[in-house]
Structure formats: structure tokens, C-alpha cells
CSV table of C-alpha atoms in Angstrom, one decimal:
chain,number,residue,atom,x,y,z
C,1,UNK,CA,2.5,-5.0,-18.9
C,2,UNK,CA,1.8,-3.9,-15.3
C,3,UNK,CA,4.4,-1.5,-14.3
C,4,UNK,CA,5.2,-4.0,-10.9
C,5,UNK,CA,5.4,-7.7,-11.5
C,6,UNK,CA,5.3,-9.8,-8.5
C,7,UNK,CA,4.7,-13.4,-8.3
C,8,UNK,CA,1.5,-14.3,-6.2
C,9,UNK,CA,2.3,-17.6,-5.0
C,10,UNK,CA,1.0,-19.2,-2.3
C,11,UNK,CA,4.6,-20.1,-1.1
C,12,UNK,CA,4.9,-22.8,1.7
C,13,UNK,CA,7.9,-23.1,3.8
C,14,UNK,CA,8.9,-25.4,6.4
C,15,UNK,CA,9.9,-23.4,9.6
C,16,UNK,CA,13.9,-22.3,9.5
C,17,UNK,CA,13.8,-21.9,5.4
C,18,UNK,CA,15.3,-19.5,3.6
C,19,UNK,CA,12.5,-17.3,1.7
C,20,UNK,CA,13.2,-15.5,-1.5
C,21,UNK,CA,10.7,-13.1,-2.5
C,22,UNK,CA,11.0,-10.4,-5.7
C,23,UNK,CA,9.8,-8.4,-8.1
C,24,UNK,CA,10.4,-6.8,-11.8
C,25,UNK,CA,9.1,-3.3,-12.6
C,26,UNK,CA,9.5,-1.4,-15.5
C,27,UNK,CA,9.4,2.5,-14.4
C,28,UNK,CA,13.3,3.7,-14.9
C,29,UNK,CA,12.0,6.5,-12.5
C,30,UNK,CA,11.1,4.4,-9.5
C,31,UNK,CA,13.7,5.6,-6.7
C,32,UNK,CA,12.6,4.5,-3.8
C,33,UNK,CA,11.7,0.5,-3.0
C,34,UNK,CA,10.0,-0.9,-0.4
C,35,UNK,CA,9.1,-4.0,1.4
C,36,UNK,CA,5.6,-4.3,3.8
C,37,UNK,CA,3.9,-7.2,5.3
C,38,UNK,CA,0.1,-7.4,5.4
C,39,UNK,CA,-1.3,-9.5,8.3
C,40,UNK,CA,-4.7,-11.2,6.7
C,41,UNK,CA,-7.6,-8.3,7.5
C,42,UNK,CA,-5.3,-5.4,8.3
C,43,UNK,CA,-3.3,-2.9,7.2
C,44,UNK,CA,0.3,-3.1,5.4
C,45,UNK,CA,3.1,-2.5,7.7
C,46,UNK,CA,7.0,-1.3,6.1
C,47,UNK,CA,9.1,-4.1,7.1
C,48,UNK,CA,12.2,-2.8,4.8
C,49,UNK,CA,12.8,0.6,2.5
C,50,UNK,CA,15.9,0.8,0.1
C,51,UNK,CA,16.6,4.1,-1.8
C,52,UNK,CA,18.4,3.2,-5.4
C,53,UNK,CA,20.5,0.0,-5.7
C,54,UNK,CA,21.9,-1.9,-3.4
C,55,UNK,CA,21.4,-4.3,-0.1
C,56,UNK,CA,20.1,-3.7,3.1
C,57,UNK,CA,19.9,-5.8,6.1
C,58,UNK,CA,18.0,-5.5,9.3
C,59,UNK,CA,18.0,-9.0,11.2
C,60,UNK,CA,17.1,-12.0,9.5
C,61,UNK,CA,15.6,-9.5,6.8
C,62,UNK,CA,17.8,-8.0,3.6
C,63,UNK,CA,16.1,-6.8,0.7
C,64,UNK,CA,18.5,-6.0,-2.3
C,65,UNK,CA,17.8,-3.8,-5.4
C,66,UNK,CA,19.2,-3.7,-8.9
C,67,UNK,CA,17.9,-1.0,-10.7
C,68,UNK,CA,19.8,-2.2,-13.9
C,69,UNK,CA,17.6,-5.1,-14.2
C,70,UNK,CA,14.6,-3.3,-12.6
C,71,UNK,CA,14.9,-6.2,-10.1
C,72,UNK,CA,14.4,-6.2,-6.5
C,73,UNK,CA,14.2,-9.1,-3.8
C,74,UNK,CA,13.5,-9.7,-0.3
C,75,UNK,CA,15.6,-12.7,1.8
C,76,UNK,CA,14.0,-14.1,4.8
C,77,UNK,CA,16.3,-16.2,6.9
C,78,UNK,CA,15.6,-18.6,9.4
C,79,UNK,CA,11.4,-17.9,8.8
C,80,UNK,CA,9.0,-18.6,11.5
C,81,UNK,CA,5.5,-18.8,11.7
C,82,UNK,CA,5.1,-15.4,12.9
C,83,UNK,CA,6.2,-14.2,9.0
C,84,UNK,CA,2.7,-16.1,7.6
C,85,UNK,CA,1.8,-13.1,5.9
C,86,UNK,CA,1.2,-11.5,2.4
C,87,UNK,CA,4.6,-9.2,1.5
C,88,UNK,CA,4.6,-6.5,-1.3
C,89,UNK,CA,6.9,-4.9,-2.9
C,90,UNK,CA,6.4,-0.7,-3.8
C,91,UNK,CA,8.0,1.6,-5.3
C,92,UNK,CA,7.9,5.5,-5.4
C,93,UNK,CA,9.3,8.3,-7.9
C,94,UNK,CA,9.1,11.8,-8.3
C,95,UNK,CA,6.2,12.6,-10.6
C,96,UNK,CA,4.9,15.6,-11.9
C,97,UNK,CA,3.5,16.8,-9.5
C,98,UNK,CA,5.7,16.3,-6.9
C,99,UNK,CA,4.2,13.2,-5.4
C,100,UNK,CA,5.6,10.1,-4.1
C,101,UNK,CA,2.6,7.5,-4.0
C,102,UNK,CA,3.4,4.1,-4.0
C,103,UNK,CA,2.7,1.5,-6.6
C,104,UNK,CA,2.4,-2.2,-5.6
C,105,UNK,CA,2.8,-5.4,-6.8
C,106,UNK,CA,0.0,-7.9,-6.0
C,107,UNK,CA,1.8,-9.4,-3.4
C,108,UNK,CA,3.2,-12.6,-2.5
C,109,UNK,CA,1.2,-15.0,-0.1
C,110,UNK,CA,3.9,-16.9,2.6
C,111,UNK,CA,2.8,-19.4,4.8
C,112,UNK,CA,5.7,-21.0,6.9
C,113,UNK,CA,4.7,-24.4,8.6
C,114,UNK,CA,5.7,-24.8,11.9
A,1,UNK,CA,-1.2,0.2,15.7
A,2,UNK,CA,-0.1,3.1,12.9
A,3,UNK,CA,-1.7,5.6,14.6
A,4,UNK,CA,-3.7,6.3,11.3
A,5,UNK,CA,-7.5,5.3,12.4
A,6,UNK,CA,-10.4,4.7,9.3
A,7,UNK,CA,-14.3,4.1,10.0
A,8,UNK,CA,-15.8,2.4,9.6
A,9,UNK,CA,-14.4,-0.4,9.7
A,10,UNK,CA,-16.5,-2.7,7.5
A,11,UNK,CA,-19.6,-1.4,5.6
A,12,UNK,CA,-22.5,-3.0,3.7
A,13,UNK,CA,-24.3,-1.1,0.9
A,14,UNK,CA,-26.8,-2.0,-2.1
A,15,UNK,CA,-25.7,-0.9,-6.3
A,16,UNK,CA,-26.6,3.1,-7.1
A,17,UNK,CA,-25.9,4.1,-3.0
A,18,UNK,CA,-23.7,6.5,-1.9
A,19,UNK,CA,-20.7,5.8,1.0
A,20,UNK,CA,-18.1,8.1,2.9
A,21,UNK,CA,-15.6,6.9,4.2
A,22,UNK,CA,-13.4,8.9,7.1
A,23,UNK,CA,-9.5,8.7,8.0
A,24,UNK,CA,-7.6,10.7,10.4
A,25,UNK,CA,-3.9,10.9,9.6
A,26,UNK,CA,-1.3,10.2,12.6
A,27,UNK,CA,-0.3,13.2,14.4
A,28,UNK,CA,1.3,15.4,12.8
A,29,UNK,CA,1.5,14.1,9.2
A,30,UNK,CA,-0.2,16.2,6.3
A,31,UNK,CA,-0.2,14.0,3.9
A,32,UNK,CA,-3.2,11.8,3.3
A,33,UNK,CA,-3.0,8.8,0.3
A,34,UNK,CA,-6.1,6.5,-0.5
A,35,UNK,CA,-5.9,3.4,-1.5
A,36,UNK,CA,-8.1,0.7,-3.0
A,37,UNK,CA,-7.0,-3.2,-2.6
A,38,UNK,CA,-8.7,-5.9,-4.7
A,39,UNK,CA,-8.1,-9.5,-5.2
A,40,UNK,CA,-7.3,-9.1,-9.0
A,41,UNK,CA,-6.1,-5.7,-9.0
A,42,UNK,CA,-4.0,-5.6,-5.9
A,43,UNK,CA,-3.2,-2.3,-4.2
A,44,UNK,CA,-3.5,0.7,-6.1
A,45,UNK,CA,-3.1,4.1,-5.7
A,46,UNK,CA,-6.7,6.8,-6.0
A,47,UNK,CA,-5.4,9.9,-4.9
A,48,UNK,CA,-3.3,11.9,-2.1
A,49,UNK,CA,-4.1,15.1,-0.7
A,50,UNK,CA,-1.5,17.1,0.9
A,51,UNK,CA,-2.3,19.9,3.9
A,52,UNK,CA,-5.9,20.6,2.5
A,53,UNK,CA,-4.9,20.6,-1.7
A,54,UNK,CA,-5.0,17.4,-4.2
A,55,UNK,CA,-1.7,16.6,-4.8
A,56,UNK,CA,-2.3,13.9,-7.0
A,57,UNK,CA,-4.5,11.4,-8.6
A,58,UNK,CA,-4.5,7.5,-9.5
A,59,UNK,CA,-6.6,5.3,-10.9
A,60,UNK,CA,-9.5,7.0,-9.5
A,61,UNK,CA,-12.9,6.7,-10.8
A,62,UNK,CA,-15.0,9.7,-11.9
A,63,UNK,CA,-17.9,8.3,-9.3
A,64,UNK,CA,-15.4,8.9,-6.4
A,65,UNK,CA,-14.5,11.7,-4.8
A,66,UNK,CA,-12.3,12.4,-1.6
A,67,UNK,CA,-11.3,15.7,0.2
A,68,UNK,CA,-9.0,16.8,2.9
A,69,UNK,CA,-10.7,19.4,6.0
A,70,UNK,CA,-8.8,22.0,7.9
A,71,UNK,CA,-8.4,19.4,10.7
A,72,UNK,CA,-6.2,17.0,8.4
A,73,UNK,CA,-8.8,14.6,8.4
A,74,UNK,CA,-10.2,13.3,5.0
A,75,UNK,CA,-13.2,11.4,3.3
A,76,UNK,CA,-13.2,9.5,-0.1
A,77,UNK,CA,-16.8,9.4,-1.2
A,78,UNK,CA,-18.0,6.7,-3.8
A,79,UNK,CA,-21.3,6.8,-5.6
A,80,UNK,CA,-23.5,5.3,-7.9
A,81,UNK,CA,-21.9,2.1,-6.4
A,82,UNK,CA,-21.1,-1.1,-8.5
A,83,UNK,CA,-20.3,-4.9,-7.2
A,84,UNK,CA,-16.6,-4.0,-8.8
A,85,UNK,CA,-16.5,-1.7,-6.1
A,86,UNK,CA,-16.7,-4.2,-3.6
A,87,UNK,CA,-12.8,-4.1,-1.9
A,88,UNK,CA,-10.4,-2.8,1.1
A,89,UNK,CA,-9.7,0.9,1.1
A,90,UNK,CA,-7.0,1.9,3.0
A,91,UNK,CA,-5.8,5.0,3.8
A,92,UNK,CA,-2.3,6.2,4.6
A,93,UNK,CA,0.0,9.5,6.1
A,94,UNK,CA,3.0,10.6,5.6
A,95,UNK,CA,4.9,13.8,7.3
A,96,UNK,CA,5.2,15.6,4.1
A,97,UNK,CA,4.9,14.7,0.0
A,98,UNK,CA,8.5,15.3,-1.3
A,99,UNK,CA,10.8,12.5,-1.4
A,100,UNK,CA,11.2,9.5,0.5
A,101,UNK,CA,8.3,9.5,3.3
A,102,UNK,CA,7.4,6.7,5.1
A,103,UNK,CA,3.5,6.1,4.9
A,104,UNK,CA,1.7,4.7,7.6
A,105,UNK,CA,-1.1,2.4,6.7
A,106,UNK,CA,-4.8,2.4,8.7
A,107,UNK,CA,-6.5,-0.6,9.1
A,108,UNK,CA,-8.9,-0.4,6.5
A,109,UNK,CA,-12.6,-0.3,5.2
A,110,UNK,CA,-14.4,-3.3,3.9
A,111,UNK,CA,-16.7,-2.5,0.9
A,112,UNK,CA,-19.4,-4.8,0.1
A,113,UNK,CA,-21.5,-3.5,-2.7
A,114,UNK,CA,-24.5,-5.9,-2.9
């Protein structure tokens, strides 16, 4: 079992849907969760960061966390085209050695059709 | 733009070569994560140097290498390459290692392993 689990898609929305994206992990010691976008040929982006569980808003963006079910989501509201993107989910935790590197899920491919 | 800059930016090799690859971490950051992205393994974490020192280590293979210089700047070398190499490796900065930091992705270099 991979320590993230995200669900790959493709997903395909008409323009003004409501998205739900999420993922499962198994890592009790995963503190810190995170949401970034990944245009197609560059570089992830954070779009939303959520310490522990909970919800947290920021436009037509709110990712929630539920670290009793080791579940987290992200909500888009009112998607455009502009959100055609890849999203994945990452966590972080203290390990051993101090360090806070992220681990991923495989990312969820959106496509939202104008 | 992150401010985190990688080159180059793609890069063609043949089995058994040897590559470098460069980043420079934004301003001010000391932190330095690499990151290899595949289509079946996703984004996974190889190793993160902090202020010159190894701070910690992924799924990194013994063939690879990477170091961080007095300037902050850092190369992951790969040798004795393999077609499995073949992916996106990103590098990313944060300000520090502890806790939550933000990391800051650069655009990426495209492997191909021929």
C-alpha cells in the first residue's frame, strides 16, 4: 500500500461545477497537508496548506482534513478553465532526522470544459 | 515564476552516460529538496540538503548523487543511466528544514535516457 492514495482520473467538468478532489494516506505522523497545481510542463505551485485537521478556505478553494480517517479533500467551486490542471495532494512530518519532505500522491488530472 | 531556476531545462542522453543537473534556490532559502516525477511513480522525494549538509534521503538510487556548494546552489548527478531514468526532476527551496516550510518548486529538467 502506497503511503498516499490519490485517484488519477482524468476528471472532466463542465465550466461552473463543483470539483471534489481527495486523498487517503496511511502515515499517522503526517502533520502538515498540502494542495499544488501543476500546469502541464512546469513546476507544482501550493495552491492550499492545512496543518492537522480541519477546513480551510481561500476563495472558491477549501481544502479540509480529517486525520481520523487519514482523509483529506480539496473543493473547487465555480471551476473555470483556467483550473485545467493536474492537483496533488502532500503531506509532511517530522522524521528522524528533522526533515519535512513532502510525499505526493500521483495526482489527479482536471480538465474543466468551457 | 518561483524564483527557484534549474538547467537545463530539457536534456537528451544515451544508456551508461553521466548527467548533472544544476538548481539555484530562491534568495535566501537554505534548503534544497530534489525530486524525481514519473508517469507511474508520480512525484517522489530523492534527497534534501540543508545549508551545505544532507539532511535527508528518499528513494534515491545508489547511481545518483547530488551535493549542495557554499553558494547554496546544488547538483544531483546520475550515472550509469537507464531508460527508467527517463523523467522530470524538479528541484525545490525552502527557508529552513524544521517544521512547516513552504517549498518553492523550479521548473524542471526533462530526462530522456535513450
Amino acid at each position: 500500500q502506497k503511503e498516499v492514495e490519490q485517484d488519477p482520473g482524468p476528471l472532466s467538468v463542465p465550466e461552473g461545477a463543483i470539483v471534489s478532489l481527495n486523498c487517503t494516506y496511511s502515515n499517522s505522523a503526517f502533520q502538515y497537508f498540502m494542495w499544488y497545481r501543476q500546469y502541464s510542463r512546469k513546476g507544482p505551485e501550493l495552491l492550499m496548506y492545512t496543518y492537522s485537521s480541519g477546513n480551510k478556505e481561500d476563495g472558491r478553494f477549501t481544502a479540509q482534513v480529517d486525520k481520523s480517517s487519514k482523509y483529506i479533500s480539496l473543493c473547487i467551486r465555480d471551476s473555470q478553465p483556467s483550473d485545467s490542471a493536474t492537483y496533488l495532494c502532500a503531506m509532511s512530518g517530522a522524521t528522524g532526522a528533522g526533515s519535512y519532505q513532502l510525499t505526493f500522491g500521483k495526482g489527479t488530472k482536471l480538465s474543466v470544459i468551457p | 515564476d518561483s524564483g527557484v531556476t534549474q538547467t537545463p531545462k530539457h536534456l537528451i542522453t544515451a544508456t551508461g552516460q553521466r548527467v548533472t543537473l544544476r538548481c539555484s534556490p530562491r534568495s535566501g532559502d537554505l534548503s534544497v529538496y530534489w525530486y524525481q516525477q514519473s508517469l507511474d511513480q508520480g512525484l517522489q522525494f530523492l534527497i534534501q540538503y540543508y545549508n551545505g549538509e544532507e539532511r535527508a534521503k528518499g528513494n534515491i538510487l545508489e547511481r545518483f548523487s547530488a551535493q549542495q556548494f557554499p553558494d547554496l546552489h546544488s547538483e544531483l548527478n546520475l550515472s550509469s543511466l537507464e531508460l527508467g531514468d527517463s523523467a522530470l526532476y524538479f528541484c525545490a527551496s525552502s527557508v529552513t528544514s524544521g517544521g512547516y516550510n513552504e517549498q518553492f518548486f523550479g521548473p524542471g529538467t526533462r530526462l530522456t535516457v535513450l
